[in-house]
CSV table of C-alpha atoms in Angstrom, one decimal:
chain,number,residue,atom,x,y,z
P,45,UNK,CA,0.0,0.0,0.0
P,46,UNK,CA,1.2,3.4,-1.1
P,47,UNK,CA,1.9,5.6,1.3
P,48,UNK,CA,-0.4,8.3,0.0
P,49,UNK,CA,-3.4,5.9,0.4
P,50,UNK,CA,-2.1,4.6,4.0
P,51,UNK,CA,-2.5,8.1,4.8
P,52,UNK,CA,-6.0,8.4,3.0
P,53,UNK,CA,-7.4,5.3,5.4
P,54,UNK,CA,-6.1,6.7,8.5
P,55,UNK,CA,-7.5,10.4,8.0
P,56,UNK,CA,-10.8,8.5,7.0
P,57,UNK,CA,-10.9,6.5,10.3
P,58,UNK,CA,-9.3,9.9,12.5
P,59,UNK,CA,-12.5,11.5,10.9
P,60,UNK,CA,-14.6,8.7,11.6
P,61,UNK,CA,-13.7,8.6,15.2
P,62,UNK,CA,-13.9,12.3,15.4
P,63,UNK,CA,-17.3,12.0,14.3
P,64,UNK,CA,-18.6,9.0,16.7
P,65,UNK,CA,-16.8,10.1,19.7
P,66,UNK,CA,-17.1,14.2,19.2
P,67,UNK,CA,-19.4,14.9,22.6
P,68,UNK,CA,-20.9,18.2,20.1
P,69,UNK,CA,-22.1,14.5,18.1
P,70,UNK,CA,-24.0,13.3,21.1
P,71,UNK,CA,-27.7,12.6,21.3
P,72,UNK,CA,-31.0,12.5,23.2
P,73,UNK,CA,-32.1,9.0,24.8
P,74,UNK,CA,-34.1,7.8,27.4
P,75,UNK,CA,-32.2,7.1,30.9
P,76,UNK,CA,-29.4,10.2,30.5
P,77,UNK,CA,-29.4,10.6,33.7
P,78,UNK,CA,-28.9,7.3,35.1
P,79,UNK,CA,-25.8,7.3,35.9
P,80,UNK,CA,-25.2,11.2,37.2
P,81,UNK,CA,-28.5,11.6,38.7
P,82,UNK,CA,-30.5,8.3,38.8
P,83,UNK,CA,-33.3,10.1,40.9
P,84,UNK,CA,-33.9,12.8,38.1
P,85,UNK,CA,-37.0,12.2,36.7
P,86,UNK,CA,-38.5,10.9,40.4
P,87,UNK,CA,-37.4,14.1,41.9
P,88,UNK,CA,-39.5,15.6,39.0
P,89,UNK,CA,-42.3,13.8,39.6
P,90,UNK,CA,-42.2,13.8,43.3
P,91,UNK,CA,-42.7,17.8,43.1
P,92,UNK,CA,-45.3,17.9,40.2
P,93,UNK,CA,-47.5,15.8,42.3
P,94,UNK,CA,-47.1,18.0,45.2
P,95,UNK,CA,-47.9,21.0,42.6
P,96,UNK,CA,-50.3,19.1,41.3
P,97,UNK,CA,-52.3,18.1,44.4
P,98,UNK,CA,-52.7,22.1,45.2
P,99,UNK,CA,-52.7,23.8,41.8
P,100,UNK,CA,-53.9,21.4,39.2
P,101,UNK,CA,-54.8,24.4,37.0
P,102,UNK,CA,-51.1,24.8,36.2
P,103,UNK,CA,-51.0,21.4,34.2
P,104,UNK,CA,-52.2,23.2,31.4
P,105,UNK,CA,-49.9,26.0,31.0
P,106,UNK,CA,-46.7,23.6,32.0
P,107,UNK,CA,-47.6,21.2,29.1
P,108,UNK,CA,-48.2,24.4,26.8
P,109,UNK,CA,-44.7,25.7,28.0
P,110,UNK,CA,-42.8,22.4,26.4
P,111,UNK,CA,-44.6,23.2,23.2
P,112,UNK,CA,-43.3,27.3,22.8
P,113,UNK,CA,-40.1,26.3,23.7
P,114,UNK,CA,-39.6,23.8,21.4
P,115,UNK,CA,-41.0,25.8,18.4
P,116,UNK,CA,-38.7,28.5,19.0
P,117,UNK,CA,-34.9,28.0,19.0
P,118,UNK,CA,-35.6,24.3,19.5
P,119,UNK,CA,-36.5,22.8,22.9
P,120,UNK,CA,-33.3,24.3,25.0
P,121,UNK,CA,-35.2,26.6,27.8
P,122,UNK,CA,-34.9,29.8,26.3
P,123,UNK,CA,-38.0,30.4,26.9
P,124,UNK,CA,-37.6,30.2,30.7
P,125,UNK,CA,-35.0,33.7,30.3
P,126,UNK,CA,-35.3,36.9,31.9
P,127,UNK,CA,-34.4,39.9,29.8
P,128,UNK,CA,-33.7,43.1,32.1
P,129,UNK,CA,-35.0,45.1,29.0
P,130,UNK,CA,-37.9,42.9,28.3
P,131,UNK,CA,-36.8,41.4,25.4
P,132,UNK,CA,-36.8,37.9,26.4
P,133,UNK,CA,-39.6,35.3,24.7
P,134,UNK,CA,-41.4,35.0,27.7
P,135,UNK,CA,-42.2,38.9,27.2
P,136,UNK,CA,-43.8,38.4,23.7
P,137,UNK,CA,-47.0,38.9,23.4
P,138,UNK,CA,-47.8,35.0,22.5
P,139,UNK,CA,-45.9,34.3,26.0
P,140,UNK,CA,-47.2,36.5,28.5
P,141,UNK,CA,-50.4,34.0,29.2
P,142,UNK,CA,-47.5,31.6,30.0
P,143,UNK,CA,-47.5,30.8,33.7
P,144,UNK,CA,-45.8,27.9,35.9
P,145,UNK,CA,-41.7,29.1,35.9
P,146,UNK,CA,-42.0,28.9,39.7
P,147,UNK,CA,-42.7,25.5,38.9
P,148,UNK,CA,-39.9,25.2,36.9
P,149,UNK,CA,-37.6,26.7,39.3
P,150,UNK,CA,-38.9,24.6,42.4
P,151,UNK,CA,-38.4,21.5,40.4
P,152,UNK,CA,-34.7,23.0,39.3
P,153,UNK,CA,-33.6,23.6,42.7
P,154,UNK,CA,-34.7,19.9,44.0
P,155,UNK,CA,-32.4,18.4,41.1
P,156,UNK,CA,-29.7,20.7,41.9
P,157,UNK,CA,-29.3,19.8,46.0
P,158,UNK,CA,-29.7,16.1,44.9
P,159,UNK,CA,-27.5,16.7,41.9
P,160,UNK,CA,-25.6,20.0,41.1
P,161,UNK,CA,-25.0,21.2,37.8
P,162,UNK,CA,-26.1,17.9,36.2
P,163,UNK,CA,-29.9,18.4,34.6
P,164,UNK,CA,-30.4,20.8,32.0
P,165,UNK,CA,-33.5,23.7,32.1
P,166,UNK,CA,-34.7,22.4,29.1
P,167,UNK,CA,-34.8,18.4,30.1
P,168,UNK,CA,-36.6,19.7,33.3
P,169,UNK,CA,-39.2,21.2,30.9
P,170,UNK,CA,-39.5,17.9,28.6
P,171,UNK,CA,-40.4,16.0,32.0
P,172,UNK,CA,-42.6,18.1,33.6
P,173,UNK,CA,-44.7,18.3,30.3
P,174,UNK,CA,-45.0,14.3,30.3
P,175,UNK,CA,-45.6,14.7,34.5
P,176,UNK,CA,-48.5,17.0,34.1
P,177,UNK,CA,-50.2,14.9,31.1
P,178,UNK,CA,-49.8,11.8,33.3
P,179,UNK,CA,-51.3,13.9,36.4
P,180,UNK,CA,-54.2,15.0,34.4
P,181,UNK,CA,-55.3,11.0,33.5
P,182,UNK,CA,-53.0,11.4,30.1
P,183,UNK,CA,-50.8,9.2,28.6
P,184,UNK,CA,-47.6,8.3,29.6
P,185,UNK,CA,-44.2,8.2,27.5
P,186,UNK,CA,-40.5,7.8,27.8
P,187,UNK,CA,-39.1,11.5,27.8
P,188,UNK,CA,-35.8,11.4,26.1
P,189,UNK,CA,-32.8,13.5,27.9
P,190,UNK,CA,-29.2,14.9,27.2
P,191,UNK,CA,-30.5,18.4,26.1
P,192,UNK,CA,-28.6,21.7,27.5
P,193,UNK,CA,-29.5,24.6,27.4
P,194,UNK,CA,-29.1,27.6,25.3
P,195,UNK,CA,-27.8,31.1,26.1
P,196,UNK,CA,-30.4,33.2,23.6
P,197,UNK,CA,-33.7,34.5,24.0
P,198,UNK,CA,-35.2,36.8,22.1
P,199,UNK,CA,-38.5,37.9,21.5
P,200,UNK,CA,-38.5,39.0,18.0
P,201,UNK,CA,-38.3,34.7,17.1
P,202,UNK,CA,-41.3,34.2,18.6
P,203,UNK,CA,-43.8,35.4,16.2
P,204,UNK,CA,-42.9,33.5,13.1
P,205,UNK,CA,-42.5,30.5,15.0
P,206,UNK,CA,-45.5,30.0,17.6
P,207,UNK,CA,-48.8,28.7,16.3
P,208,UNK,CA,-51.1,31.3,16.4
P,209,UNK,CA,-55.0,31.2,17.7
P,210,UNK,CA,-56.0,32.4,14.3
P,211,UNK,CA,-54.2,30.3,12.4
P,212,UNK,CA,-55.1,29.0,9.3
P,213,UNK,CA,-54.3,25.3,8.4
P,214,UNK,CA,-51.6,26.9,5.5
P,215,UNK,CA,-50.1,27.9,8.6
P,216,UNK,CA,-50.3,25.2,10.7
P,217,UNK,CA,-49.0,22.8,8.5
P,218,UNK,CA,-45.9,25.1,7.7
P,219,UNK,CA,-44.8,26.1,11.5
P,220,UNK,CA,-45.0,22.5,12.4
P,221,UNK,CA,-43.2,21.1,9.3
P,222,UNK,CA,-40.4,23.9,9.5
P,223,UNK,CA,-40.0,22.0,13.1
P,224,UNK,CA,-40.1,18.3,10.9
P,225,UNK,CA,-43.3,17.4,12.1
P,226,UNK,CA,-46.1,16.1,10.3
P,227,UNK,CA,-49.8,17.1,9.6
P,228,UNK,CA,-50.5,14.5,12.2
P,229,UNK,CA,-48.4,15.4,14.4
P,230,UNK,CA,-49.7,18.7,14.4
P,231,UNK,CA,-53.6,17.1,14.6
P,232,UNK,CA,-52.3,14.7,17.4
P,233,UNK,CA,-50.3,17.6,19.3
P,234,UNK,CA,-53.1,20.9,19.3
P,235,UNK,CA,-55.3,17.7,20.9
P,236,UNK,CA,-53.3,19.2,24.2
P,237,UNK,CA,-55.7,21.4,24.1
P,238,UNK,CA,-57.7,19.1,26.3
P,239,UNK,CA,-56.5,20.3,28.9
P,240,UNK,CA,-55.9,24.2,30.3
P,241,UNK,CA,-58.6,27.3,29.9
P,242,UNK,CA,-57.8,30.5,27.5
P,243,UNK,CA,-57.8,34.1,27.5
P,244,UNK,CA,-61.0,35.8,25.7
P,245,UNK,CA,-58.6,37.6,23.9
P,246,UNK,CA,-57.3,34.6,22.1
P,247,UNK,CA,-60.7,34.1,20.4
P,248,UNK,CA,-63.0,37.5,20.9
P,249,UNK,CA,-62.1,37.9,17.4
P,250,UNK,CA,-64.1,35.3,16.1
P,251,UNK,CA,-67.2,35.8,18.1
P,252,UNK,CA,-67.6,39.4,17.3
P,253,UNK,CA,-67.2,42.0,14.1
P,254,UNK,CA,-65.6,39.0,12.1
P,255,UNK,CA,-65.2,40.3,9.1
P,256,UNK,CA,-64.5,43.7,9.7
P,257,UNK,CA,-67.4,45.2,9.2
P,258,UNK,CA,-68.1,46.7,12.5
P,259,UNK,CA,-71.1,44.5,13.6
P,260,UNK,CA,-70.9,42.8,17.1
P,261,UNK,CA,-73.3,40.0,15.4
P,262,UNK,CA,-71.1,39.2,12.8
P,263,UNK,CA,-69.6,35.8,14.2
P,264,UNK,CA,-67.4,33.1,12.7
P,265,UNK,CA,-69.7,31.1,10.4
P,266,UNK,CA,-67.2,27.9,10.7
P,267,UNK,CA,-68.0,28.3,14.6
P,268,UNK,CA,-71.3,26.1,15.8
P,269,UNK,CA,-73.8,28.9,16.6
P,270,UNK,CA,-75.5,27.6,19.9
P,271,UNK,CA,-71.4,27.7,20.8
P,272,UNK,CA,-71.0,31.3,19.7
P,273,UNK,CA,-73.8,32.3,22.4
P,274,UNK,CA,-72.3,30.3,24.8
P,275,UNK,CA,-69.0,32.2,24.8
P,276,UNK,CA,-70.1,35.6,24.2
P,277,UNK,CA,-71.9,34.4,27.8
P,278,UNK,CA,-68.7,34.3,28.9
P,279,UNK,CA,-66.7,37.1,27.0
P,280,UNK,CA,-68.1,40.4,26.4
P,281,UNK,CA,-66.6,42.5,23.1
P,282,UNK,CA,-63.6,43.7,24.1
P,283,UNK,CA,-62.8,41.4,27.3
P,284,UNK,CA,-58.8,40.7,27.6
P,285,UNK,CA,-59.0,38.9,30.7
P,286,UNK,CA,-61.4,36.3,31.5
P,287,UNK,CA,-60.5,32.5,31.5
P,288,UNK,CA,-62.8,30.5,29.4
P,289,UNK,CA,-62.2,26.5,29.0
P,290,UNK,CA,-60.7,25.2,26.3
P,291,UNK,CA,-62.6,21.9,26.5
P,292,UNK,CA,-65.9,22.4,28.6
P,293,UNK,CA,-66.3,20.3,30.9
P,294,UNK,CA,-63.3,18.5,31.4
P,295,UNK,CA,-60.5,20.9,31.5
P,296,UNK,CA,-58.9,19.3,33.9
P,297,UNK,CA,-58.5,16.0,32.4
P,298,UNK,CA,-56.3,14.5,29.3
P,299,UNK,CA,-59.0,13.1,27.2
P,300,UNK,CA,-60.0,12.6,23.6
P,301,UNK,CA,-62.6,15.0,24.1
P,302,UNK,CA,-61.2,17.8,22.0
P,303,UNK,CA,-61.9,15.8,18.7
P,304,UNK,CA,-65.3,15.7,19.1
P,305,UNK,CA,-65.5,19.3,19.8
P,306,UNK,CA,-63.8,20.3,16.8
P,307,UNK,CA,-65.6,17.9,14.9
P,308,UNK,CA,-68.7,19.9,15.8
P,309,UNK,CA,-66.9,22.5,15.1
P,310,UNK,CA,-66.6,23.8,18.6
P,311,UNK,CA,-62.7,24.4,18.4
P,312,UNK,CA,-62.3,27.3,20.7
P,313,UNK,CA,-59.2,28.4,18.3
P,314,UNK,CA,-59.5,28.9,14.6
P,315,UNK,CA,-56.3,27.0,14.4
P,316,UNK,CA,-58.4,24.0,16.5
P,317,UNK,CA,-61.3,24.1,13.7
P,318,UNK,CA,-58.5,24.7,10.3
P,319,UNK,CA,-57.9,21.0,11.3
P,320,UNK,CA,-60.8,20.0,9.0
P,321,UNK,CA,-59.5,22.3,6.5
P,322,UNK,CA,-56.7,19.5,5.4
P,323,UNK,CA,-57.7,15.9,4.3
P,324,UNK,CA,-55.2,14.3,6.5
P,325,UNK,CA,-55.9,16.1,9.7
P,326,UNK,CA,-59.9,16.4,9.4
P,327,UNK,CA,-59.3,12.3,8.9
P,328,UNK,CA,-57.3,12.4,12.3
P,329,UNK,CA,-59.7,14.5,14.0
P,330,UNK,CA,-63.0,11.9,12.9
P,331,UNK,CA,-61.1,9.1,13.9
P,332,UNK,CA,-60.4,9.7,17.0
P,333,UNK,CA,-64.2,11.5,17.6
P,334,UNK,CA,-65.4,8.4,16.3
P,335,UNK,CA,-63.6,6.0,18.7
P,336,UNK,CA,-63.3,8.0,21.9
P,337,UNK,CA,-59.3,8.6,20.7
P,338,UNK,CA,-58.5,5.0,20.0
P,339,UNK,CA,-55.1,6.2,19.1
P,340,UNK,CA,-54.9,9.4,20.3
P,341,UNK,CA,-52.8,8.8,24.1
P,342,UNK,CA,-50.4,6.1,22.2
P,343,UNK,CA,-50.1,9.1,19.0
P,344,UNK,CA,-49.8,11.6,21.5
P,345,UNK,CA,-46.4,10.3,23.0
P,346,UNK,CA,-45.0,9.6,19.8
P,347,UNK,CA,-45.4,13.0,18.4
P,348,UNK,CA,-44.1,14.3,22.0
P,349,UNK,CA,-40.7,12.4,21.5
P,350,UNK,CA,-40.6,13.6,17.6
P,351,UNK,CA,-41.1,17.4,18.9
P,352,UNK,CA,-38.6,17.1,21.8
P,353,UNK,CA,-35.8,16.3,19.3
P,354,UNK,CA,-36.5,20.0,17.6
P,355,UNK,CA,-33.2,21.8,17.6
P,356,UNK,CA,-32.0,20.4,20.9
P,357,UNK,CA,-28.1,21.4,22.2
P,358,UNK,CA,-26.2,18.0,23.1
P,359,UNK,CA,-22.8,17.2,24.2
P,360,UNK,CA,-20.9,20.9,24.8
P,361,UNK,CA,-23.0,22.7,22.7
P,362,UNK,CA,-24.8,25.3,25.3
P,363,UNK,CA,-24.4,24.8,28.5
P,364,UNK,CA,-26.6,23.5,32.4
P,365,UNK,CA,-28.2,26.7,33.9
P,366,UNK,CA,-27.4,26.7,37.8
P,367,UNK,CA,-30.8,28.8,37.4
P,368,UNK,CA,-33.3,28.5,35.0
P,369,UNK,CA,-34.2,32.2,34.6
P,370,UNK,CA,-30.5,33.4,34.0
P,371,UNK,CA,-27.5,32.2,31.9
P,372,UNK,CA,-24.6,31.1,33.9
């Protein structure tokens, strides 16, 4: 052998290695902790039921966190950053009805007496968003871990990568498959909205002076009509504040509920009702209404693990926040 193409081999294998072994390389799996901090995920779980058991409200929001933070940078807690100018995401708009970072934090500082410096901000969001789903009767699923944490937030990324309320299903289908999810997985995920209540604000739009016109009447015609009444019950014209559920009735529980609302077209969200806009997704959403979600807790996890891989920082990439709020 030449020595030209001995040389060849052995950079090939030197790159190889460098590839395989490179800690940057590294990815997510299930049990990352179990050697550094075994307890992890029970110390997680051990303080959502205690949160759980007083302000079962919160699962809601908590699950909805996983979901912003993911979709915007990838799921490496940037949106758990303070900004001292308010610049953060958690001070866009689409972020402000965010709530539970107390949770976050009280869950942070039980991993880092049992273990310091060794579970990522982001990981502890990932497992608190499986935690609450489980508290609420939902399914369960093996969270993968090994994300760290980033150093950026900014609030400017937020808005043309969050779903918003009035979404149409053009848009739906593009925000989730910028994130390489799936029309299904964006039918099987917005079925989180099962759980958790909503702003009037996020839907006021829809119940009065829809088109533009300036007539209170004028209502969403893709929303059910004896539904319309029901909510402008509940929000006046203009109301920014009041909490309305998102699936009346059972709010508080992880069910398959939210298809058959949407297939009566009681979506709260125009982005919950554009799901029978698509062929695909209106298909998803009739199964599952059909069957009491056959599929929809097994689907659910799946899709969970798929959006928890979005743009995650492994191996030295980023860093592990001694505080969730603040860079180190």
């Amino acid at each position: 052998m030449s020595a030209s193409k001995s040389f060849s081999v052995l950079l090939l294998r030197f790159i190889f290695v460098l590839f395989v072994f490179n800690p940057v390389n590294a990815q997510l799996k299930v049990g990352f902790y179990s050697k550094t901090c075994p307890r992890a995920e029970a110390i997680v779980k051990r303080v959502i039921d205690q949160v759980m058991s007083v302000a079962p409200s919160l699962a809601g929001p908590l699950l909805r966190m996983h979901f912003h933070d993911c979709f915007v940078r990838g799921c490496d807690g940037s949106v758990l950053l303070n900004s001292s100018t308010h610049q953060a995401e958690k001070d866009a708009p689409p972020n402000q009805t965010l709530r539970g970072y107390q949770i976050i934090d009280r869950v942070k500082s039980a991993l880092e007496k049992a273990c310091p410096g060794v579970v990522s901000c982001a990981d502890i969001v990932a497992i608190v968003a499986r935690d609450v789903t489980v508290a609420t009767k939902g399914p369960h699923w093996e969270v993968e871990t090994g994300r760290r944490d980033g150093r950026v937030s900014n609030l400017t990324e937020t808005f043309n990568n969050l779903i918003a309320p009035i979404a149409n299903i053009t848009t739906v289908i593009a925000r989730f498959g910028a994130k390489g999810l799936s029309i299904k997985d964006a039918a099987v995920l917005l079925g989180s909205h099962t759980i958790g209540t909503s702003h009037c604000s996020s839907f006021n739009s829809r119940l009065y002076n829809f088109t533009g016109k300036g007539i209170n009447n004028d209502s969403d015609p893709t929303l059910d009509s004896e539904y319309v009444q029901r909510l402008k019950n509940k929000c006046k014209p203009g109301d920014q504040n009041s909490l309305v559920e998102m699936d009346p009735g059972s709010f508080r529980t992880f069910d398959a509920d939210y298809y058959t609302l949407v297939s009566k077209r009681r979506g709260l969200f125009q982005s919950d009702v554009a799901l029978l806009d698509n062929s695909v997704s209106k298909a998803y959403v009739e199964l599952q209404a059909a069957t009491k979600g056959s599929t929809f807790f097994k689907d659910f996890g799946v899709s969970m693990v798929k959006m928890g891989r979005v743009g995650v920082l492994t191996g030295t990439a980023g860093e592990i926040r001694k505080a969730c709020s603040k860079v180190n």
